[in-house]
Amino acid sequence: METFLKNPLFRVSLGDIYEIRKIHNLEKPGRMEQAVNILESWILKQDHIIKKDFSKVYLELALISNKGSVEKAKKQIDRLCTMKALLPKFFLKTNVKMELQDLMRIGKLVAMPTLTDDFYRIILVQISNTELRNDSLMQYYQYITILAEYVKTHDYCNGIIMIYDCRQLDLFDLMTKLNTVELQQIITILVEGYGARLKGIHMLTESKAIELLINIVKQIVSEKISKRIYSQRSLEDLYKEIPKKLLPVDYGGKQRSVDDLHDDLVKELSSPEHIEYVKMMFKACTDESKRHAAKFNEEYMGMPGSFRCLSVD
């Protein structure tokens, strides 16, 4: 539990952990340990999954993100390992501070320390008016996978609420840089691979172009997610959906500033310990020569993108 209780970025209490487990029927003594042991035994029997020694914390959070379902957790772990083999371009960077410097000039991503009353983590992306480069979105996706690896072992929450502050962003410029296949791939990685449970995605902007962007995104996400994408024209509109006190002080809230939270997150993600951990986890992929081809076709051939580079015997 110390992994969560002493984390420098997230405030999580023993009470929070108990209540989140209770939501998923895992609060009774021995229930979580039993479920984790089942996952450990299952992984050892999967010849195509290269990494065998996932931490108990990692497996516990896989269970939480899958509402306590062992079978769904198995599928999620398998999918993430497979995606790391199929879509390596999203897993190339491991050092935020040194390899993604250009992204830092475009915007700031912060995770709010305090959970909502229903145990969701708020993540805010503040985007500047700097013109996007052709590779800016891919850099953002690579940043997100680094962050996701951190969250999968350090944060105990019931899901995520995303806020994109696009008030300074030229949305038409963004849409010219948007590759919908890559966007669909990263969403698949986050939702089906990392098990991100999205309660809501809030786009803060007065631009009329936001409806066009949202319509593009809705075409490539599930119906469930599409119904959770909202546009907010002002902070006052945002306050109707997100508790004001949980936002940074520069957004009228009571939390630390965006700059301070951003600096702390970059420092944590760029620590030698996390860099080495990410390198290890990005190698936790699959050896598809050891998986039955029919099983692979059944599970993955519907995924977006090209798999011509993959040879399945």
Short mmCIF file of C-alpha atoms in Angstrom, two decimals:
data_model
loop_
_atom_site.label_atom_id
_atom_site.label_comp_id
_atom_site.label_asym_id
_atom_site.label_seq_id
_atom_site.Cartn_x
_atom_site.Cartn_y
_atom_site.Cartn_z
CA MET A 1 0.00 0.00 0.00
CA GLU A 2 2.95 2.34 0.52
CA THR A 3 3.27 2.61 -3.27
CA PHE A 4 0.00 4.56 -3.26
CA LEU A 5 0.01 6.21 0.16
CA LYS A 6 3.43 7.86 -0.24
CA ASN A 7 3.26 8.84 -3.91
CA PRO A 8 4.47 12.44 -4.51
CA LEU A 9 1.85 13.14 -7.20
CA PHE A 10 -1.38 11.48 -6.08
CA ARG A 11 -3.30 11.66 -2.80
CA VAL A 12 -4.80 8.26 -2.07
CA SER A 13 -5.91 7.07 1.37
CA LEU A 14 -6.52 3.60 2.77
CA GLY A 15 -10.18 4.54 2.82
CA ASP A 16 -10.08 5.35 -0.90
CA ILE A 17 -8.48 1.99 -1.67
CA TYR A 18 -11.07 0.14 0.40
CA GLU A 19 -14.00 1.95 -1.24
CA ILE A 20 -12.66 1.39 -4.77
CA ARG A 21 -12.18 -2.31 -4.03
CA LYS A 22 -15.69 -2.41 -2.61
CA ILE A 23 -17.14 -0.98 -5.84
CA HIS A 24 -15.73 -4.02 -7.64
CA ASN A 25 -16.50 -6.63 -4.94
CA LEU A 26 -12.85 -7.05 -4.01
CA GLU A 27 -12.89 -5.58 -0.48
CA LYS A 28 -13.28 -8.81 1.51
CA PRO A 29 -10.08 -10.24 3.04
CA GLY A 30 -8.30 -12.54 0.60
CA ARG A 31 -10.46 -11.70 -2.45
CA MET A 32 -7.91 -9.43 -4.13
CA GLU A 33 -4.98 -11.72 -3.29
CA GLN A 34 -6.85 -14.69 -4.74
CA ALA A 35 -7.65 -12.84 -7.97
CA VAL A 36 -4.04 -11.63 -8.34
CA ASN A 37 -2.76 -15.19 -7.83
CA ILE A 38 -5.07 -16.43 -10.61
CA LEU A 39 -3.65 -13.80 -12.97
CA GLU A 40 -0.07 -14.70 -12.05
CA SER A 41 -0.71 -18.39 -12.75
CA TRP A 42 -2.43 -17.60 -16.05
CA ILE A 43 0.45 -15.41 -17.30
CA LEU A 44 2.97 -18.18 -16.61
CA LYS A 45 0.99 -20.46 -18.93
CA GLN A 46 0.88 -17.99 -21.85
CA ASP A 47 3.84 -18.92 -24.02
CA HIS A 48 3.43 -15.87 -26.28
CA ILE A 49 3.59 -13.31 -23.43
CA ILE A 50 7.30 -12.61 -22.96
CA LYS A 51 7.24 -10.98 -19.52
CA LYS A 52 6.21 -13.32 -16.71
CA ASP A 53 6.93 -11.30 -13.58
CA PHE A 54 4.35 -8.51 -13.52
CA SER A 55 4.19 -6.96 -10.06
CA LYS A 56 1.26 -7.70 -7.77
CA VAL A 57 0.44 -3.98 -7.74
CA TYR A 58 0.26 -3.97 -11.55
CA LEU A 59 -2.05 -6.98 -11.56
CA GLU A 60 -4.25 -5.51 -8.82
CA LEU A 61 -4.73 -2.32 -10.80
CA ALA A 62 -5.52 -4.38 -13.90
CA LEU A 63 -8.34 -5.96 -11.90
CA ILE A 64 -9.60 -2.57 -10.72
CA SER A 65 -9.63 -1.15 -14.25
CA ASN A 66 -11.64 -4.18 -15.36
CA LYS A 67 -14.28 -3.87 -12.63
CA GLY A 68 -12.92 -6.87 -10.73
CA SER A 69 -13.23 -9.30 -13.64
CA VAL A 70 -10.31 -11.73 -13.83
CA GLU A 71 -11.22 -12.74 -17.39
CA LYS A 72 -11.34 -9.14 -18.60
CA ALA A 73 -8.04 -8.43 -16.85
CA LYS A 74 -6.46 -11.37 -18.70
CA LYS A 75 -7.69 -9.98 -22.00
CA GLN A 76 -6.43 -6.49 -21.20
CA ILE A 77 -2.94 -7.70 -20.27
CA ASP A 78 -2.78 -9.81 -23.43
CA ARG A 79 -3.95 -6.89 -25.58
CA LEU A 80 -1.40 -4.44 -24.19
CA CYS A 81 1.47 -6.87 -24.69
CA THR A 82 0.23 -7.52 -28.24
CA MET A 83 -0.11 -3.83 -29.07
CA LYS A 84 3.47 -3.22 -27.97
CA ALA A 85 4.51 -5.77 -30.59
CA LEU A 86 2.14 -4.55 -33.31
CA LEU A 87 2.42 -0.78 -32.82
CA PRO A 88 5.97 -0.09 -31.60
CA LYS A 89 6.01 3.56 -32.74
CA PHE A 90 3.94 4.50 -29.69
CA PHE A 91 6.52 2.94 -27.35
CA LEU A 92 9.78 4.43 -28.65
CA LYS A 93 10.37 7.24 -26.13
CA THR A 94 11.17 6.64 -22.49
CA ASN A 95 12.61 9.96 -21.21
CA VAL A 96 10.08 12.79 -21.14
CA LYS A 97 12.53 15.54 -20.27
CA MET A 98 15.19 14.66 -22.85
CA GLU A 99 13.22 13.13 -25.72
CA LEU A 100 9.97 15.11 -25.72
CA GLN A 101 11.24 18.65 -25.14
CA ASP A 102 9.36 20.10 -28.12
CA LEU A 103 6.09 18.86 -26.67
CA MET A 104 6.76 20.76 -23.44
CA ARG A 105 6.74 24.03 -25.41
CA ILE A 106 3.32 23.30 -26.86
CA GLY A 107 1.46 22.43 -23.71
CA LYS A 108 1.37 21.09 -20.18
CA LEU A 109 -0.26 17.93 -18.87
CA VAL A 110 -1.10 17.68 -15.18
CA ALA A 111 -2.78 15.06 -13.01
CA MET A 112 -4.78 16.60 -10.20
CA PRO A 113 -3.65 15.23 -6.81
CA THR A 114 -7.11 14.85 -5.24
CA LEU A 115 -9.66 12.30 -6.42
CA THR A 116 -13.29 13.21 -7.07
CA ASP A 117 -15.89 11.99 -4.60
CA ASP A 118 -16.49 8.96 -6.83
CA PHE A 119 -12.72 8.26 -7.00
CA TYR A 120 -11.89 9.52 -10.50
CA ARG A 121 -8.57 11.18 -11.36
CA ILE A 122 -8.78 14.48 -13.25
CA ILE A 123 -6.14 14.99 -15.94
CA LEU A 124 -5.83 18.45 -17.47
CA VAL A 125 -4.04 19.22 -20.75
CA GLN A 126 -3.34 22.93 -21.23
CA ILE A 127 -2.37 23.73 -24.83
CA SER A 128 -0.55 26.94 -25.81
CA ASN A 129 -0.98 28.96 -29.00
CA THR A 130 2.24 27.57 -30.47
CA GLU A 131 1.78 26.17 -33.97
CA LEU A 132 1.79 22.39 -33.93
CA ARG A 133 4.53 20.48 -35.71
CA ASN A 134 3.75 17.50 -37.91
CA ASP A 135 5.01 15.17 -35.19
CA SER A 136 3.45 16.99 -32.22
CA LEU A 137 0.51 14.62 -31.88
CA MET A 138 2.72 11.52 -32.07
CA GLN A 139 4.93 13.02 -29.35
CA TYR A 140 1.83 13.53 -27.23
CA TYR A 141 0.79 9.91 -27.77
CA GLN A 142 4.30 8.76 -26.75
CA TYR A 143 4.11 10.94 -23.64
CA ILE A 144 0.76 9.39 -22.77
CA THR A 145 2.13 5.83 -22.91
CA ILE A 146 4.97 6.81 -20.57
CA LEU A 147 2.43 8.34 -18.19
CA ALA A 148 0.15 5.31 -18.49
CA GLU A 149 2.95 3.00 -17.33
CA TYR A 150 3.43 5.22 -14.28
CA VAL A 151 -0.28 5.32 -13.48
CA LYS A 152 -0.56 1.52 -13.81
CA THR A 153 1.72 1.08 -10.81
CA HIS A 154 1.29 4.26 -8.75
CA ASP A 155 -2.31 5.46 -8.83
CA TYR A 156 -5.37 3.86 -7.25
CA CYS A 157 -8.44 5.38 -8.90
CA ASN A 158 -11.71 4.28 -10.45
CA GLY A 159 -11.07 5.97 -13.79
CA ILE A 160 -10.16 9.23 -15.50
CA ILE A 161 -11.77 12.55 -16.36
CA MET A 162 -9.92 14.36 -19.17
CA ILE A 163 -9.98 18.13 -19.66
CA TYR A 164 -8.43 19.66 -22.78
CA ASP A 165 -8.01 23.42 -22.54
CA CYS A 166 -8.03 24.36 -26.23
CA ARG A 167 -8.78 28.06 -25.80
CA GLN A 168 -5.44 29.11 -27.29
CA LEU A 169 -5.25 26.33 -29.86
CA ASP A 170 -6.02 26.77 -33.56
CA LEU A 171 -8.38 23.82 -33.98
CA PHE A 172 -8.28 24.02 -37.77
CA ASP A 173 -4.48 23.70 -37.63
CA LEU A 174 -4.90 20.72 -35.31
CA MET A 175 -7.25 19.00 -37.74
CA THR A 176 -4.74 19.38 -40.59
CA LYS A 177 -2.18 17.53 -38.44
CA LEU A 178 -4.60 14.85 -37.23
CA ASN A 179 -4.01 11.30 -38.48
CA THR A 180 -7.25 9.49 -37.66
CA VAL A 181 -5.66 6.03 -37.92
CA GLU A 182 -3.01 6.94 -35.34
CA LEU A 183 -5.66 8.55 -33.15
CA GLN A 184 -7.75 5.39 -33.27
CA GLN A 185 -4.68 3.30 -32.48
CA ILE A 186 -3.70 5.31 -29.40
CA ILE A 187 -7.28 5.29 -28.12
CA THR A 188 -7.32 1.50 -28.55
CA ILE A 189 -4.00 1.23 -26.70
CA LEU A 190 -5.24 3.36 -23.81
CA VAL A 191 -8.72 1.90 -23.45
CA GLU A 192 -8.21 -1.76 -24.37
CA GLY A 193 -4.51 -2.02 -23.47
CA TYR A 194 -4.01 0.13 -20.39
CA GLY A 195 -7.63 -0.21 -19.29
CA ALA A 196 -8.31 3.52 -19.09
CA ARG A 197 -11.88 4.04 -17.89
CA LEU A 198 -13.02 7.42 -19.18
CA LYS A 199 -15.86 9.05 -17.28
CA GLY A 200 -15.71 12.14 -19.47
CA ILE A 201 -13.65 14.12 -21.99
CA HIS A 202 -14.22 17.87 -21.70
CA MET A 203 -13.04 20.22 -24.46
CA LEU A 204 -12.73 23.80 -23.19
CA THR A 205 -12.99 26.29 -26.07
CA GLU A 206 -15.24 28.92 -27.63
CA SER A 207 -14.22 27.93 -31.17
CA LYS A 208 -17.05 26.77 -33.40
CA ALA A 209 -14.57 24.32 -34.95
CA ILE A 210 -14.82 22.14 -31.84
CA GLU A 211 -18.02 20.51 -33.08
CA LEU A 212 -16.27 19.46 -36.29
CA LEU A 213 -13.36 18.01 -34.30
CA ILE A 214 -15.68 16.17 -31.92
CA ASN A 215 -17.61 14.71 -34.86
CA ILE A 216 -14.36 13.40 -36.35
CA VAL A 217 -13.39 11.79 -33.05
CA LYS A 218 -16.84 10.29 -32.53
CA GLN A 219 -16.51 8.40 -35.81
CA ILE A 220 -13.52 6.45 -34.54
CA VAL A 221 -14.43 5.73 -30.92
CA SER A 222 -17.02 3.47 -29.38
CA GLU A 223 -20.55 4.70 -28.85
CA LYS A 224 -19.98 4.62 -25.09
CA ILE A 225 -16.98 6.96 -25.33
CA SER A 226 -18.61 9.21 -27.94
CA LYS A 227 -21.43 9.94 -25.50
CA ARG A 228 -18.87 11.10 -22.93
CA ILE A 229 -17.24 13.81 -25.07
CA TYR A 230 -18.39 17.32 -24.17
CA SER A 231 -17.54 20.86 -25.23
CA GLN A 232 -17.44 23.61 -22.59
CA ARG A 233 -17.39 27.24 -23.75
CA SER A 234 -16.12 28.71 -20.47
CA LEU A 235 -14.74 27.86 -17.05
CA GLU A 236 -18.19 28.52 -15.62
CA ASP A 237 -19.56 25.79 -17.89
CA LEU A 238 -16.73 23.49 -16.81
CA TYR A 239 -17.53 24.07 -13.12
CA LYS A 240 -21.00 22.62 -13.73
CA GLU A 241 -19.34 19.29 -14.60
CA ILE A 242 -16.11 19.30 -12.56
CA PRO A 243 -15.82 20.35 -8.89
CA LYS A 244 -14.11 23.75 -8.98
CA LYS A 245 -12.08 23.02 -5.84
CA LEU A 246 -10.33 20.11 -7.56
CA LEU A 247 -8.89 22.31 -10.34
CA PRO A 248 -5.59 24.25 -10.30
CA VAL A 249 -5.54 27.70 -8.72
CA ASP A 250 -5.09 29.23 -12.20
CA TYR A 251 -8.46 27.71 -13.13
CA GLY A 252 -10.17 29.15 -10.07
CA GLY A 253 -9.65 26.00 -8.01
CA LYS A 254 -7.83 25.18 -4.79
CA GLN A 255 -5.09 22.89 -6.12
CA ARG A 256 -1.52 23.88 -6.93
CA SER A 257 -0.75 25.76 -10.15
CA VAL A 258 -0.48 24.09 -13.54
CA ASP A 259 3.22 25.03 -13.74
CA ASP A 260 4.02 23.43 -10.38
CA LEU A 261 2.03 20.27 -11.07
CA HIS A 262 3.53 19.97 -14.54
CA ASP A 263 7.10 20.35 -13.27
CA ASP A 264 6.55 17.70 -10.59
CA LEU A 265 5.06 15.25 -13.10
CA VAL A 266 7.89 15.72 -15.61
CA LYS A 267 10.43 15.27 -12.81
CA GLU A 268 8.78 12.04 -11.68
CA LEU A 269 8.39 10.62 -15.19
CA SER A 270 12.00 11.52 -16.02
CA SER A 271 13.53 9.96 -12.91
CA PRO A 272 16.16 7.27 -13.60
CA GLU A 273 13.96 4.71 -11.84
CA HIS A 274 10.93 5.39 -14.02
CA ILE A 275 12.96 5.56 -17.24
CA GLU A 276 14.39 2.11 -16.56
CA TYR A 277 10.96 0.81 -15.60
CA VAL A 278 9.41 2.12 -18.82
CA LYS A 279 12.19 0.57 -20.90
CA MET A 280 11.46 -2.77 -19.26
CA MET A 281 7.68 -2.48 -19.65
CA PHE A 282 7.85 -1.40 -23.29
CA LYS A 283 9.66 -4.69 -23.94
CA ALA A 284 6.82 -6.60 -22.26
CA CYS A 285 5.29 -7.55 -25.57
CA THR A 286 4.41 -10.84 -27.29
CA ASP A 287 6.18 -13.42 -29.40
CA GLU A 288 3.48 -14.14 -31.96
CA SER A 289 5.30 -17.20 -33.30
CA LYS A 290 4.22 -18.89 -30.06
CA ARG A 291 0.54 -18.03 -30.41
CA HIS A 292 -1.90 -20.02 -32.54
CA ALA A 293 -2.63 -18.03 -35.73
CA ALA A 294 -6.37 -18.68 -35.56
CA LYS A 295 -6.50 -17.27 -32.03
CA PHE A 296 -4.63 -14.16 -33.14
CA ASN A 297 -6.95 -13.62 -36.10
CA GLU A 298 -9.99 -13.99 -33.86
CA GLU A 299 -8.74 -11.42 -31.36
CA TYR A 300 -6.80 -8.82 -33.30
CA MET A 301 -7.42 -8.65 -37.03
CA GLY A 302 -10.19 -6.12 -36.44
CA MET A 303 -7.78 -3.64 -34.89
CA PRO A 304 -7.07 -0.41 -36.79
CA GLY A 305 -3.92 -0.03 -38.84
CA SER A 306 -1.65 -2.21 -40.92
CA PHE A 307 -0.14 -5.44 -39.63
CA ARG A 308 1.87 -6.34 -42.71
CA CYS A 309 5.06 -6.26 -40.66
CA LEU A 310 3.80 -9.08 -38.47
CA SER A 311 4.44 -12.68 -39.43
CA VAL A 312 2.21 -15.22 -37.74
CA ASP A 313 3.06 -18.81 -38.58
#
